[in-house]
């Protein structure tokens, strides 16, 4: 399989080369919490949780959060962040392509884990997201928009890998997911790209 592996991400954290890290929770996540799209008591997963800002925000909102990351350095940073805040969440060092929740999830907050996976893994990852969520559960997906010139001649470049809306729709088809109508308000990303916030419901 192609794309970055666990060591790649582990080294990025160890060398503090984490340009994707906002140093704060995602602004759209905070809005979803404020709007009540995510509410206290819900069982929520954050795949590829990185240094844990989003895990902390969800735990503070009263959600029963599980942060998953296969880079031990990421999990260590998240654990430290939670301890400093005196807040609890479950943390799992695992590959998101293998992990399964003990019981179905109410929601998944997907913030730049999907775009960190080579497209060879996208079919398997989309299947995981569907399997994790209960019917009626929500996938809050920040779809990375980072189209590069090489795509015009067929190059697959990343991470981050561009999440073309047509590819996302094919992997999360309307027959199995309720899609809100576009346009979606793009959210700027610290690495210079932007993200499309998609709040989907698993049918
Ligand atoms: C671009 S970072 C994003 C981190 C965090 N979500 C954020 O926005 O700051 C991608 C994260 O996904 C993790 N990751 C990538 N592939 C993974 C996999 N197959 N299983 C678990 N974690 C993975 C990396 O270790 C890294 O922490």
GROMACS .gro file of C-alpha atoms and ligand atoms in nm:
model
  230
    1UNK     CA    1   0.000   0.000   0.000
    2UNK     CA    2   0.111   0.354  -0.069
    3UNK     CA    3   0.123   0.663   0.147
    4UNK     CA    4   0.260   0.763   0.485
    5UNK     CA    5   0.291   0.504   0.762
    6UNK     CA    6   0.295   0.516   1.140
    7UNK     CA    7   0.668   0.604   1.152
    8UNK     CA    8   0.611   0.901   0.921
    9UNK     CA    9   0.355   1.050   1.161
   10UNK     CA   10   0.548   0.955   1.471
   11UNK     CA   11   0.850   1.145   1.337
   12UNK     CA   12   0.642   1.449   1.247
   13UNK     CA   13   0.529   1.474   1.609
   14UNK     CA   14   0.875   1.393   1.750
   15UNK     CA   15   1.031   1.667   1.534
   16UNK     CA   16   0.745   1.908   1.608
   17UNK     CA   17   0.672   1.937   1.234
   18UNK     CA   18   0.296   1.966   1.267
   19UNK     CA   19   0.186   2.255   1.041
   20UNK     CA   20  -0.172   2.123   1.039
   21UNK     CA   21  -0.209   2.178   1.413
   22UNK     CA   22  -0.424   2.484   1.480
   23UNK     CA   23  -0.310   2.504   1.840
   24UNK     CA   24  -0.682   2.512   1.919
   25UNK     CA   25  -0.998   2.315   1.841
   26UNK     CA   26  -1.135   2.342   1.489
   27UNK     CA   27  -1.356   2.653   1.462
   28UNK     CA   28  -1.633   2.459   1.287
   29UNK     CA   29  -1.629   2.198   1.562
   30UNK     CA   30  -1.686   2.471   1.820
   31UNK     CA   31  -1.974   2.601   1.608
   32UNK     CA   32  -2.127   2.251   1.585
   33UNK     CA   33  -2.106   2.228   1.964
   34UNK     CA   34  -2.257   2.575   2.011
   35UNK     CA   35  -2.537   2.502   1.765
   36UNK     CA   36  -2.621   2.180   1.949
   37UNK     CA   37  -2.531   1.954   1.655
   38UNK     CA   38  -2.311   1.777   1.911
   39UNK     CA   39  -2.446   1.754   2.262
   40UNK     CA   40  -2.328   1.629   2.600
   41UNK     CA   41  -2.355   1.258   2.668
   42UNK     CA   42  -2.299   1.158   2.308
   43UNK     CA   43  -2.044   0.890   2.226
   44UNK     CA   44  -1.806   1.057   1.980
   45UNK     CA   45  -1.485   0.941   1.815
   46UNK     CA   46  -1.203   1.160   1.685
   47UNK     CA   47  -0.998   0.944   1.444
   48UNK     CA   48  -0.639   1.062   1.391
   49UNK     CA   49  -0.678   1.294   1.691
   50UNK     CA   50  -0.322   1.431   1.673
   51UNK     CA   51  -0.233   1.649   1.971
   52UNK     CA   52  -0.589   1.639   2.101
   53UNK     CA   53  -0.739   1.989   2.085
   54UNK     CA   54  -1.064   1.853   1.942
   55UNK     CA   55  -1.077   1.566   2.190
   56UNK     CA   56  -1.049   1.817   2.474
   57UNK     CA   57  -1.319   2.047   2.329
   58UNK     CA   58  -1.562   1.756   2.291
   59UNK     CA   59  -1.488   1.623   2.640
   60UNK     CA   60  -1.541   1.972   2.783
   61UNK     CA   61  -1.877   1.980   2.604
   62UNK     CA   62  -1.974   1.670   2.801
   63UNK     CA   63  -1.934   1.413   2.524
   64UNK     CA   64  -1.804   1.065   2.592
   65UNK     CA   65  -1.504   1.095   2.364
   66UNK     CA   66  -1.260   0.844   2.227
   67UNK     CA   67  -0.948   0.974   2.051
   68UNK     CA   68  -0.773   0.732   1.818
   69UNK     CA   69  -0.427   0.772   1.669
   70UNK     CA   70  -0.160   0.523   1.574
   71UNK     CA   71   0.129   0.763   1.650
   72UNK     CA   72   0.219   0.714   2.014
   73UNK     CA   73   0.359   1.068   2.031
   74UNK     CA   74   0.017   1.205   1.930
   75UNK     CA   75  -0.159   1.003   2.198
   76UNK     CA   76   0.100   1.118   2.455
   77UNK     CA   77   0.037   1.484   2.365
   78UNK     CA   78  -0.339   1.434   2.388
   79UNK     CA   79  -0.306   1.259   2.724
   80UNK     CA   80  -0.095   1.547   2.855
   81UNK     CA   81  -0.345   1.806   2.728
   82UNK     CA   82  -0.635   1.628   2.897
   83UNK     CA   83  -0.442   1.587   3.223
   84UNK     CA   84  -0.352   1.957   3.228
   85UNK     CA   85  -0.718   2.046   3.179
   86UNK     CA   86  -0.833   1.789   3.434
   87UNK     CA   87  -1.069   1.638   3.176
   88UNK     CA   88  -1.120   1.270   3.089
   89UNK     CA   89  -1.151   1.096   2.754
   90UNK     CA   90  -1.066   0.750   2.626
   91UNK     CA   91  -0.748   0.732   2.417
   92UNK     CA   92  -0.654   0.444   2.192
   93UNK     CA   93  -0.327   0.384   2.009
   94UNK     CA   94  -0.461   0.207   1.703
   95UNK     CA   95  -0.488   0.212   1.325
   96UNK     CA   96  -0.821   0.366   1.223
   97UNK     CA   97  -0.844   0.103   0.950
   98UNK     CA   98  -0.853  -0.168   1.219
   99UNK     CA   99  -1.014  -0.010   1.527
  100UNK     CA  100  -1.373  -0.087   1.623
  101UNK     CA  101  -1.574   0.083   1.899
  102UNK     CA  102  -1.710  -0.133   2.181
  103UNK     CA  103  -2.057  -0.001   2.094
  104UNK     CA  104  -2.187   0.207   1.802
  105UNK     CA  105  -2.102   0.577   1.799
  106UNK     CA  106  -2.341   0.871   1.796
  107UNK     CA  107  -2.095   1.087   1.602
  108UNK     CA  108  -1.751   1.102   1.444
  109UNK     CA  109  -1.554   1.425   1.416
  110UNK     CA  110  -1.326   1.372   1.114
  111UNK     CA  111  -1.056   1.640   1.109
  112UNK     CA  112  -0.770   1.572   0.866
  113UNK     CA  113  -0.737   1.200   0.928
  114UNK     CA  114  -0.903   1.099   0.600
  115UNK     CA  115  -0.680   1.335   0.399
  116UNK     CA  116  -0.377   1.189   0.580
  117UNK     CA  117  -0.458   0.846   0.429
  118UNK     CA  118  -0.345   0.757   0.077
  119UNK     CA  119  -0.649   0.711  -0.151
  120UNK     CA  120  -0.567   0.338  -0.168
  121UNK     CA  121  -0.718   0.325   0.184
  122UNK     CA  122  -1.025   0.540   0.121
  123UNK     CA  123  -1.271   0.262   0.042
  124UNK     CA  124  -1.171   0.078   0.360
  125UNK     CA  125  -1.185   0.397   0.567
  126UNK     CA  126  -1.529   0.497   0.438
  127UNK     CA  127  -1.650   0.146   0.530
  128UNK     CA  128  -1.508   0.192   0.880
  129UNK     CA  129  -1.691   0.522   0.929
  130UNK     CA  130  -2.018   0.359   0.828
  131UNK     CA  131  -1.957   0.060   1.053
  132UNK     CA  132  -1.869   0.274   1.356
  133UNK     CA  133  -2.183   0.488   1.352
  134UNK     CA  134  -2.530   0.388   1.462
  135UNK     CA  135  -2.814   0.452   1.214
  136UNK     CA  136  -2.897   0.821   1.259
  137UNK     CA  137  -2.541   0.890   1.381
  138UNK     CA  138  -2.357   1.189   1.238
  139UNK     CA  139  -2.033   1.217   1.048
  140UNK     CA  140  -1.894   1.567   1.091
  141UNK     CA  141  -1.635   1.571   0.818
  142UNK     CA  142  -1.392   1.849   0.737
  143UNK     CA  143  -1.310   1.761   0.377
  144UNK     CA  144  -0.963   1.894   0.288
  145UNK     CA  145  -0.946   2.100  -0.029
  146UNK     CA  146  -0.588   2.103  -0.155
  147UNK     CA  147  -0.608   2.041  -0.528
  148UNK     CA  148  -0.259   2.055  -0.679
  149UNK     CA  149  -0.157   2.114  -1.041
  150UNK     CA  150  -0.028   1.755  -1.067
  151UNK     CA  151  -0.384   1.624  -1.043
  152UNK     CA  152  -0.441   1.751  -1.397
  153UNK     CA  153  -0.194   1.487  -1.523
  154UNK     CA  154  -0.309   1.217  -1.280
  155UNK     CA  155  -0.058   1.257  -0.998
  156UNK     CA  156  -0.175   1.157  -0.652
  157UNK     CA  157   0.002   1.393  -0.413
  158UNK     CA  158  -0.011   1.423  -0.036
  159UNK     CA  159  -0.048   1.419   0.252
  160UNK     CA  160  -0.278   1.598   0.270
  161UNK     CA  161  -0.460   1.429  -0.019
  162UNK     CA  162  -0.721   1.643  -0.189
  163UNK     CA  163  -1.074   1.529  -0.099
  164UNK     CA  164  -1.256   1.586  -0.424
  165UNK     CA  165  -1.625   1.623  -0.348
  166UNK     CA  166  -1.716   1.373  -0.621
  167UNK     CA  167  -1.488   1.110  -0.468
  168UNK     CA  168  -1.631   1.174  -0.120
  169UNK     CA  169  -1.985   1.144  -0.256
  170UNK     CA  170  -1.899   0.815  -0.430
  171UNK     CA  171  -1.753   0.676  -0.106
  172UNK     CA  172  -2.037   0.804   0.112
  173UNK     CA  173  -2.328   0.760  -0.129
  174UNK     CA  174  -2.661   0.937  -0.078
  175UNK     CA  175  -2.835   0.597  -0.059
  176UNK     CA  176  -2.656   0.536   0.272
  177UNK     CA  177  -2.586   0.891   0.394
  178UNK     CA  178  -2.806   1.199   0.420
  179UNK     CA  179  -2.623   1.491   0.265
  180UNK     CA  180  -2.701   1.857   0.333
  181UNK     CA  181  -2.742   2.066   0.019
  182UNK     CA  182  -2.441   2.269  -0.098
  183UNK     CA  183  -2.287   2.526  -0.098
  184UNK     CA  184  -2.074   2.452   0.207
  185UNK     CA  185  -1.892   2.746   0.367
  186UNK     CA  186  -1.518   2.678   0.332
  187UNK     CA  187  -1.310   2.696   0.648
  188UNK     CA  188  -0.948   2.814   0.616
  189UNK     CA  189  -0.684   2.566   0.731
  190UNK     CA  190  -0.356   2.674   0.900
  191UNK     CA  191  -0.148   2.486   0.640
  192UNK     CA  192  -0.282   2.729   0.377
  193UNK     CA  193  -0.555   2.504   0.237
  194UNK     CA  194  -0.924   2.505   0.320
  195UNK     CA  195  -1.187   2.252   0.430
  196UNK     CA  196  -1.549   2.186   0.340
  197UNK     CA  197  -1.755   2.118   0.652
  198UNK     CA  198  -1.996   1.830   0.579
  199UNK     CA  199  -2.248   1.721   0.842
  200UNK     CA  200  -2.376   1.385   0.714
  201UNK     CA  201  -2.622   1.148   0.877
  202UNK     CA  202  -2.582   0.771   0.845
  203UNK     CA  203  -2.909   0.625   0.722
  204LIG     C1  204  -0.272   1.573   0.965
  204LIG     S1  205  -0.273   1.499   1.123
  204LIG     C2  206  -0.420   1.567   1.194
  204LIG     C3  207  -0.423   1.563   1.344
  204LIG     C4  208  -0.545   1.629   1.408
  204LIG     N1  209  -0.668   1.569   1.363
  204LIG     C5  210  -0.546   1.777   1.378
  204LIG     O1  211  -0.627   1.821   1.296
  204LIG     O2  212  -0.463   1.848   1.436
  204LIG     C6  213  -0.319   1.331   1.086
  204LIG     C7  214  -0.325   1.245   1.210
  204LIG     O3  215  -0.378   1.119   1.175
  204LIG     C8  216  -0.298   1.016   1.229
  204LIG     N2  217  -0.312   0.900   1.141
  204LIG     C9  218  -0.279   0.892   1.010
  204LIG     N3  219  -0.309   0.771   0.961
  204LIG    C10  220  -0.360   0.698   1.065
  204LIG    C11  221  -0.410   0.565   1.078
  204LIG     N4  222  -0.412   0.482   0.974
  204LIG     N5  223  -0.456   0.526   1.199
  204LIG    C12  224  -0.454   0.610   1.305
  204LIG     N6  225  -0.409   0.738   1.298
  204LIG    C13  226  -0.363   0.782   1.179
  204LIG    C14  227  -0.159   1.074   1.237
  204LIG     O4  228  -0.077   1.008   1.331
  204LIG    C15  229  -0.189   1.219   1.273
  204LIG     O5  230  -0.198   1.237   1.411
   0.00000   0.00000   0.00000
